[in-house]
Amino acid sequence: MTTNQKNNGKIIAIIAMMFLFAMIAFVTNLAAPFGLIWGNQYSWAGMMGNMMNFLAYLFMGVPAGTMLVKIGYKKTALTAMAVGFVGLFIQYLSSIIGADTALFSVGGQEVYLNLIIYLLGAFICGFCVCMLNTVVNPMLNLLGGGGNKGNQLIQTGGTLNSLAATLTPLFVGVLIGSVTDKTAMSDVTPLLFIAMAVFAVSFIIISAIAIPEPHLAKKGEPQEKFEHSPLAFRHTLLGVIAIFLYVGIEVGIPAQLNFFMADTSARGAGILINGAAIGGAIVAIYWLLMLVGRFLSSLISGKISTRTQLIAVSSVAIVLTLIAIFTPKTVGFNVPSFVYDPVQKTSEILENAGIPVAEAEAFVNNPTEEFLTQNAAVLAEAKMTPESVMKSLETPKVPLSALFLVLCGLCTSVMWGGIFNLAVEGLGKYTAKASGIFMMMVVGGGVMPFIQNMLSGSFGYLASYWLVIAMLAYLLYYGLIGCKNVNTDIPTE
C-alpha cells in the first residue's frame, strides 16, 4: 500500500470516528425525548429507556476495556456498531409489534409487549455506546499520531458529540410536536432509520481500513501485576462516586426539564400547544451551552486549575438550580423566534395535515375564521381544532426557571473532565483499570434521572431538582476536599 493510500485510509477512518462520536450523543439522547411518548402511556416509564441505556454501562464498562486488549480497537468498534444497529432495530420493532399484547400490570395498569421490546433495544444500545466511548477517544488519538494532533481530533470529535446532543431533542421535538395519547414510536422511526444507516455505513468503512493496535495483547507477553485496586486510593473511590452522580446531573437536568415543558396538565409549564417541540428547542440550548462551556474551558485550562474550575461550576450550578426551584412558574418570558418560531411551526403542522403549502402560508400570514371553517374536516382528521391552530400561532411563554436550568449546561460541560483528571491523579499503572471503573459508573445517568422522575411524580417537576442540588453539593465537596490524594504511600510504577 502506498503512502497516499495509507493517508487516504486514515482520513476516511477519522471521518468515520467523528460520525461515531456524534452517534454516541445521538443514540444516548434519543432516550429522554422518546420517554415523552412512553411516559404519556405509562406515568412511571418516562425515564425507563434512559435508565436501561445507562444500566448497560454497569455490565459493559470493564469488559469493553478488556476487549481493547484482547481483540483491538478495530474489532471492538465493529462489534459496537453491529450491536448498536441491532439495538436500534429492536427499538424500531417496538413501533410495529406488541401494542396489543398485555404481559402484566403495574399499579393496576397493563404493561404491553411493545414497551418491553423498546426497553430491550435501549439496553442493547447502551452496550453499543459504552463500547464506542471506550474506543473512540483513544482511536482518534492514535489516528492523529498522539500529541497535539491527536488531542485536536479528540476535541473536534467532542464538539460533534455536543452538536449531536444539541440537535437530537430538536429533531425529535419536530417529529412529535404535541404529545397526545395517540403519539407513538412510529412517529419518530425516521430517526431510527437514519441512525441505523450511519452505523451500517461506518461499519463498512471501518472494516475496510487498517487501524494501528499498539495495546493489543501479544501472545507470550507477561501480564502486568497489580498489588492493589484503583479503589484503594481514596480520591479515586470518591471520584468514582462523583462520576456516578455527575452523569445523573448532566442527564437529569435537561430530561426533567423536557418533561416539564411538554406536560400540558396543571403540573407542567403551562404550554398547551406544541409543548414537546418547544421543550426540545429549549433543551437543545442546554446541550449547546455544554459545547460553549467545553470550548471556554479549553481556553482557560492553562491558567486555571481543574480543581478550581470544578469548585466554581459546582457552586454556580447550585445557585442556578436553587433560583429555578424558587422562581414561580407563572413568571416567564416569551420564547425568541430564533429558538422557536410559532408561525413557521404552525405552517409545518398545517402542511403535514394535508393542506397545500400556499394555503398554509397564506393563513399564517393572515389568519381567518373562513380558512378554519373550510378545512375543519382536514384539521379534525389530524386531531386539531380551530382553537388549537389559532393558539399555535401565539408566541409561547416559558417559565423563567427553565432559563436558569438551561444555564446549568455551562457548568456541567466541564465536570466530567475535571472529575476524571482529579480522580486519576497519581495512579500510574492503575489508571487504565480506573478508567474501566469510571465507564461502569456512567450507569448513574440512568439511575439518578429515574429516581428524579419518581420524585417529580410525587412532589412536582421543580421540586425534584432538590436531588440535583444534593448531587452538586457532593461534587463541590469532592473539589474542595475529596480530590486530595492521601495514599501516596502506594507504589504506582
PDB file of C-alpha atoms in Angstrom, residues 165-170 254 278-289:
ATOM      1  CA  ALA A 165     -26.686  16.232  21.636  1.00  0.00           C
ATOM      2  CA  THR A 166     -27.997  19.701  20.746  1.00  0.00           C
ATOM      3  CA  LEU A 167     -29.797  18.632  17.573  1.00  0.00           C
ATOM      4  CA  THR A 168     -31.325  15.355  18.784  1.00  0.00           C
ATOM      5  CA  PRO A 169     -34.064  16.843  21.017  1.00  0.00           C
ATOM      6  CA  LEU A 170     -34.814  19.336  18.234  1.00  0.00           C
ATOM      7  CA  PRO A 254     -32.485  18.529  30.660  1.00  0.00           C
ATOM      8  CA  ILE A 278     -40.854  23.920  22.380  1.00  0.00           C
ATOM      9  CA  GLY A 279     -39.293  21.817  25.125  1.00  0.00           C
ATOM     10  CA  GLY A 280     -36.957  20.210  22.605  1.00  0.00           C
ATOM     11  CA  ALA A 281     -35.861  23.644  21.382  1.00  0.00           C
ATOM     12  CA  ILE A 282     -35.211  24.909  24.922  1.00  0.00           C
ATOM     13  CA  VAL A 283     -33.358  21.748  25.977  1.00  0.00           C
ATOM     14  CA  ALA A 284     -31.228  21.986  22.831  1.00  0.00           C
ATOM     15  CA  ILE A 285     -29.820  25.242  24.230  1.00  0.00           C
ATOM     16  CA  TYR A 286     -28.644  23.326  27.323  1.00  0.00           C
ATOM     17  CA  TRP A 287     -26.568  20.990  25.134  1.00  0.00           C
ATOM     18  CA  LEU A 288     -25.367  23.930  23.043  1.00  0.00           C
ATOM     19  CA  LEU A 289     -24.155  25.663  26.208  1.00  0.00           C
TER      20      LEU A 289
END
